[in-house]
Amino acid sequence: MDVHALQQIVHRTRDARRKQTIPKLPPAERDQLIHKYHPDYRASAYRPIRFGPNADDKTVVELATLLEGDSPIADGFDLTPDYQTDVLVVGGGGAGCAAALHAHGAGAKVILATKLRLGDSNSVMAQGGMQISVAPEDSPVTHFVDTLKGGHMQNDHQLLKVMVEEGPSIAKWLLSLGVLFDRDGDGNLHVKKGGGSSKPRLLTCSDYTGLEIMRVLKDEVLNQKIQLLEFCSAVELTSDEEGNCTGAIFKDLDNHRHVVVAAKSVILATGGIGRLHIQGFPTSNHYGATGDGLCLAYRMGAKLMHIDTFQYHPSGAVYPEQLIGALVTEGIRSEGGHLVNAKGERFVNELDTRDVVSSSIIRECEEGRGIRTMSGRIGVWLDTPLLDAEQGPGTVEKHFPAMMMQFERFGIDISKDPVLIYPTLHYQNGGVKINTDSETNVKNLFVAGEASGGLHGRNRLMGNSLLDLMVYGKRSGLTAASRAGAMKQGKLTLMHLQRFRTDAKMHGNLSGVTSPMILPAYTRKE
Amino acid sequence: MAQEDKENVIDQPEVIRHKMVTIEIAGKKYEVPEGITIIKALWYSGQEVVRGAGCLGGFCGACAAYYRTKDDPKVRTCLACQMAVQDGMSITMMPPFPARKATYDIQTLDNPKQDLFNLYPEAPLCRNCNACTEACPQQIDVREGVWKAVFGDFKSVSEMFMDCVMCGMCTPVCIADIAPNLVALYVSRAEGAHFTEKPLGLDTRIKEIQDGRFNDEWAKILTMTEKELADHCAKVK
């Protein structure tokens, strides 16, 4: 059948559904649903890591393989530095830019190296907003409680407390740099309610929140003349005799030469792993999201945490083919958009946490109430025209211009027709374990943003990532910079790598791959 | 897995038939499936992509591309991750353009509207040719934006350019050598930093946190047992 014929069920049932309220699931039912349908609970997708700091911990096969992978750097590699700096930031997304700006602002010499261009990251794609408790009826404590609840009570309390308390000052910093957050009539910051939150708390810049923040931060990095190494992908770290981090080795993707940077501190802000396509899921992540930082930190001896849990954003596009995996912002649901199965029924409270909503969509599809495309993809409807019906014509266009344009390119007007969605691999909940200074158990090795773990527990709440980036980007930058003056540059050795290789050999070198992956292998080879 | 339900299947002709089309990438012909994006066509034709791919979602502007459709002399612009290929299409990726970006300290600008003319002295030289607007894959009225910037209507410019992904395709076409996206970025930042009301509620909240208004609540929460905390959280709706 053609797509328009199948969409009729959504139009026909709209008025009846509008009268309906669906309660959020009580804890017991929600756990049951998640255990049965969430991809995190698909045992066959997991295996234990064989050696290293997380030996015997389970993670997805794709990640375990990379973590056990060998470094591309040979033992006798010439470690004569090409550059020397106080603070080396690896990664040019939100956390990397924030870290670089704060370290630079505190007087340190900073080099920012990034695999693709400055700014290419998941941060730039963040549409939904940034959670900060600014509303009078809200508080940092409420933000803390909501996040804890969303994270299945597994969040690191200290990391979380710091994040929610520093949120408002981050908003002030961004405003001072010229970020244009949406405002209320009285000039105050406009707040929207996000999934899993008890209070409206999302600061937004239309549906371009990440783009607007990143445009400004990138511009600021350039204005501050922070030294950049673009198209340089980190492939190994260096350590001194005590195992402290002392720099990094990069592969210049233009000429395939290696570049050695000696640094007093290294901040890994390398983002997540969507492009590993774990369990075969499409992803909303950018091209470079291959989890490089995890591999580097792991070989260095840094402990990872919560790397068995990933976020599947409930609404990734399923149709048309060109948009597979692309995000359909949660904003649509937070403004009241319904999820509708093939029978025209709602089946979940759309504002429940992402894991609950994703699980329930998977349930609908697995139990035969999904809509299938001829390419074998399956999904449920998201009733986008409902927003215009509820709030007046033009609402979708006004509130979600980015999404409108994305679908318009393929002849789909989302203000008139519902879109077909299915969960897409969106976020790595865990990562490298850090303390409230963003430092790992390896001295002078910091991790900020999505590559770090602990803050979000086992499920991240919408809008908390943009804040995480800014808070821990800042803290890593400031801590690294404050140390630089009193510190000597440590020796550059590969002793950690020798240890890692010995360990790997003892376990039979089972992985057989070289890591990090750098870029996904999409090129067709024949 | 999904129970077979023939009633609810979307017919996607391009996928069923997997129709192949001939396109020309930087002057060389390739056969690729119709309907895939330009970036995917690059991969399909066996090319490694390092430059020219970023977010793959239409937000980062890394994949600026020029294309022409069959028998049409008009060269158009697009984001290669967002444009589907069709038969006879001719494509090339746009390399980064060496536009000059002015450097400034946004917070200490003296007179941001006047400073525009020092930072981007070419901005008022717009000759109204509209090529920038035609080049914009985000459908921004770029020419209008440049004029508004010059006339000091910073607020309108910042609203108009919220869609700007900084692909830079407006720049090489400008006969007055203006980089409209960079002008607009400066203007938007100046609007935010200098001409937008300071949200009072935000300062109030920052002060409350500094003054320890939430300390008692924190003390209560952080000393709870796991069970107490879970019960407390369960009560929050």
mmCIF file of C-alpha atoms in Angstrom, chain B residues 13-127:
data_model
loop_
_atom_site.group_PDB
_atom_site.id
_atom_site.type_symbol
_atom_site.label_atom_id
_atom_site.label_comp_id
_atom_site.label_asym_id
_atom_site.label_seq_id
_atom_site.Cartn_x
_atom_site.Cartn_y
_atom_site.Cartn_z
ATOM 1 C CA PRO B 13 9.188 1.741 -5.521
ATOM 2 C CA GLU B 14 12.827 2.803 -5.476
ATOM 3 C CA VAL B 15 13.636 0.144 -2.950
ATOM 4 C CA ILE B 16 11.668 -2.660 -4.514
ATOM 5 C CA ARG B 17 13.023 -2.158 -7.975
ATOM 6 C CA HIS B 18 16.391 -0.898 -6.860
ATOM 7 C CA LYS B 19 16.536 1.117 -10.067
ATOM 8 C CA MET B 20 20.031 2.165 -11.039
ATOM 9 C CA VAL B 21 20.780 5.621 -12.375
ATOM 10 C CA THR B 22 23.843 7.121 -13.980
ATOM 11 C CA ILE B 23 25.358 10.135 -12.303
ATOM 12 C CA GLU B 24 28.551 12.054 -12.796
ATOM 13 C CA ILE B 25 30.734 12.696 -9.745
ATOM 14 C CA ALA B 26 33.393 15.341 -10.366
ATOM 15 C CA GLY B 27 33.282 14.544 -14.061
ATOM 16 C CA LYS B 28 33.328 10.752 -13.889
ATOM 17 C CA LYS B 29 30.305 8.532 -14.519
ATOM 18 C CA TYR B 30 28.993 6.024 -11.971
ATOM 19 C CA GLU B 31 25.944 3.765 -11.700
ATOM 20 C CA VAL B 32 24.232 4.077 -8.330
ATOM 21 C CA PRO B 33 20.794 3.208 -6.928
ATOM 22 C CA GLU B 34 18.248 5.930 -7.528
ATOM 23 C CA GLY B 35 17.146 7.850 -4.469
ATOM 24 C CA ILE B 36 20.193 7.448 -2.275
ATOM 25 C CA THR B 37 21.836 10.621 -1.000
ATOM 26 C CA ILE B 38 24.881 12.115 -2.680
ATOM 27 C CA ILE B 39 27.104 11.105 0.239
ATOM 28 C CA LYS B 40 25.823 7.545 -0.004
ATOM 29 C CA ALA B 41 26.456 7.669 -3.752
ATOM 30 C CA LEU B 42 30.075 8.567 -3.031
ATOM 31 C CA TRP B 43 30.387 5.549 -0.773
ATOM 32 C CA TYR B 44 28.530 3.361 -3.229
ATOM 33 C CA SER B 45 30.921 4.331 -6.008
ATOM 34 C CA GLY B 46 33.809 3.200 -3.829
ATOM 35 C CA GLN B 47 35.124 6.555 -2.688
ATOM 36 C CA GLU B 48 36.524 7.095 0.778
ATOM 37 C CA VAL B 49 35.003 10.215 2.286
ATOM 38 C CA VAL B 50 36.981 12.120 4.892
ATOM 39 C CA ARG B 51 36.377 15.719 3.943
ATOM 40 C CA GLY B 52 32.826 16.501 2.972
ATOM 41 C CA ALA B 53 31.038 14.448 5.594
ATOM 42 C CA GLY B 54 30.135 15.503 9.096
ATOM 43 C CA CYS B 55 26.881 15.075 10.960
ATOM 44 C CA LEU B 56 25.104 13.351 8.044
ATOM 45 C CA GLY B 57 21.918 14.917 9.331
ATOM 46 C CA GLY B 58 21.810 18.303 7.634
ATOM 47 C CA PHE B 59 23.106 20.347 10.549
ATOM 48 C CA CYS B 60 26.868 20.802 10.245
ATOM 49 C CA GLY B 61 27.373 22.141 6.728
ATOM 50 C CA ALA B 62 30.393 19.914 6.014
ATOM 51 C CA CYS B 63 28.973 18.418 2.839
ATOM 52 C CA ALA B 64 28.319 21.485 0.716
ATOM 53 C CA ALA B 65 27.895 20.335 -2.873
ATOM 54 C CA TYR B 66 27.083 21.690 -6.313
ATOM 55 C CA TYR B 67 24.855 19.743 -8.665
ATOM 56 C CA ARG B 68 23.140 20.008 -11.999
ATOM 57 C CA THR B 69 20.222 17.934 -13.180
ATOM 58 C CA LYS B 70 19.931 16.403 -16.639
ATOM 59 C CA ASP B 71 19.929 18.873 -19.527
ATOM 60 C CA ASP B 72 19.506 21.845 -17.198
ATOM 61 C CA PRO B 73 22.274 24.442 -17.358
ATOM 62 C CA LYS B 74 21.483 25.707 -13.867
ATOM 63 C CA VAL B 75 24.051 24.763 -11.221
ATOM 64 C CA ARG B 76 22.394 24.355 -7.850
ATOM 65 C CA THR B 77 23.660 23.889 -4.319
ATOM 66 C CA CYS B 78 22.752 21.365 -1.649
ATOM 67 C CA LEU B 79 23.939 19.536 1.419
ATOM 68 C CA ALA B 80 25.141 16.208 0.063
ATOM 69 C CA CYS B 81 23.766 14.252 3.024
ATOM 70 C CA GLN B 82 20.292 15.613 2.320
ATOM 71 C CA MET B 83 19.987 15.384 -1.447
ATOM 72 C CA ALA B 84 18.821 12.330 -3.303
ATOM 73 C CA VAL B 85 20.510 11.472 -6.596
ATOM 74 C CA GLN B 86 18.546 11.186 -9.824
ATOM 75 C CA ASP B 87 19.417 10.003 -13.295
ATOM 76 C CA GLY B 88 21.725 12.306 -15.215
ATOM 77 C CA MET B 89 22.718 14.342 -12.202
ATOM 78 C CA SER B 90 26.172 15.867 -12.190
ATOM 79 C CA ILE B 91 27.731 16.480 -8.785
ATOM 80 C CA THR B 92 30.821 17.908 -7.202
ATOM 81 C CA MET B 93 31.627 18.580 -3.562
ATOM 82 C CA MET B 94 32.598 22.115 -2.620
ATOM 83 C CA PRO B 95 35.979 22.388 -0.937
ATOM 84 C CA PRO B 96 36.272 24.765 2.031
ATOM 85 C CA PHE B 97 36.346 28.331 0.706
ATOM 86 C CA PRO B 98 39.100 30.639 1.981
ATOM 87 C CA ALA B 99 36.796 33.337 3.345
ATOM 88 C CA ARG B 100 38.250 35.812 5.824
ATOM 89 C CA LYS B 101 36.782 35.580 9.295
ATOM 90 C CA ALA B 102 37.188 38.685 11.384
ATOM 91 C CA THR B 103 38.343 38.115 14.951
ATOM 92 C CA TYR B 104 36.780 40.000 17.823
ATOM 93 C CA ASP B 105 36.089 39.874 21.518
ATOM 94 C CA ILE B 106 32.329 39.753 21.545
ATOM 95 C CA GLN B 107 31.986 40.900 25.139
ATOM 96 C CA THR B 108 34.093 44.055 24.935
ATOM 97 C CA LEU B 109 32.772 45.412 21.655
ATOM 98 C CA ASP B 110 32.352 49.133 21.938
ATOM 99 C CA ASN B 111 29.567 49.771 19.495
ATOM 100 C CA PRO B 112 28.643 46.481 17.828
ATOM 101 C CA LYS B 113 26.540 48.009 15.051
ATOM 102 C CA GLN B 114 29.316 50.378 14.079
ATOM 103 C CA ASP B 115 32.013 47.725 14.648
ATOM 104 C CA LEU B 116 30.472 45.645 11.878
ATOM 105 C CA PHE B 117 31.930 48.112 9.363
ATOM 106 C CA ASN B 118 35.431 47.738 10.802
ATOM 107 C CA LEU B 119 35.262 43.965 11.074
ATOM 108 C CA TYR B 120 33.577 43.336 7.736
ATOM 109 C CA PRO B 121 34.137 46.524 5.702
ATOM 110 C CA GLU B 122 32.963 44.740 2.562
ATOM 111 C CA ALA B 123 29.492 44.129 4.021
ATOM 112 C CA PRO B 124 27.982 47.444 2.843
ATOM 113 C CA LEU B 125 29.261 46.832 -0.674
ATOM 114 C CA CYS B 126 26.508 44.322 -1.467
ATOM 115 C CA ARG B 127 25.441 44.825 -5.064
#
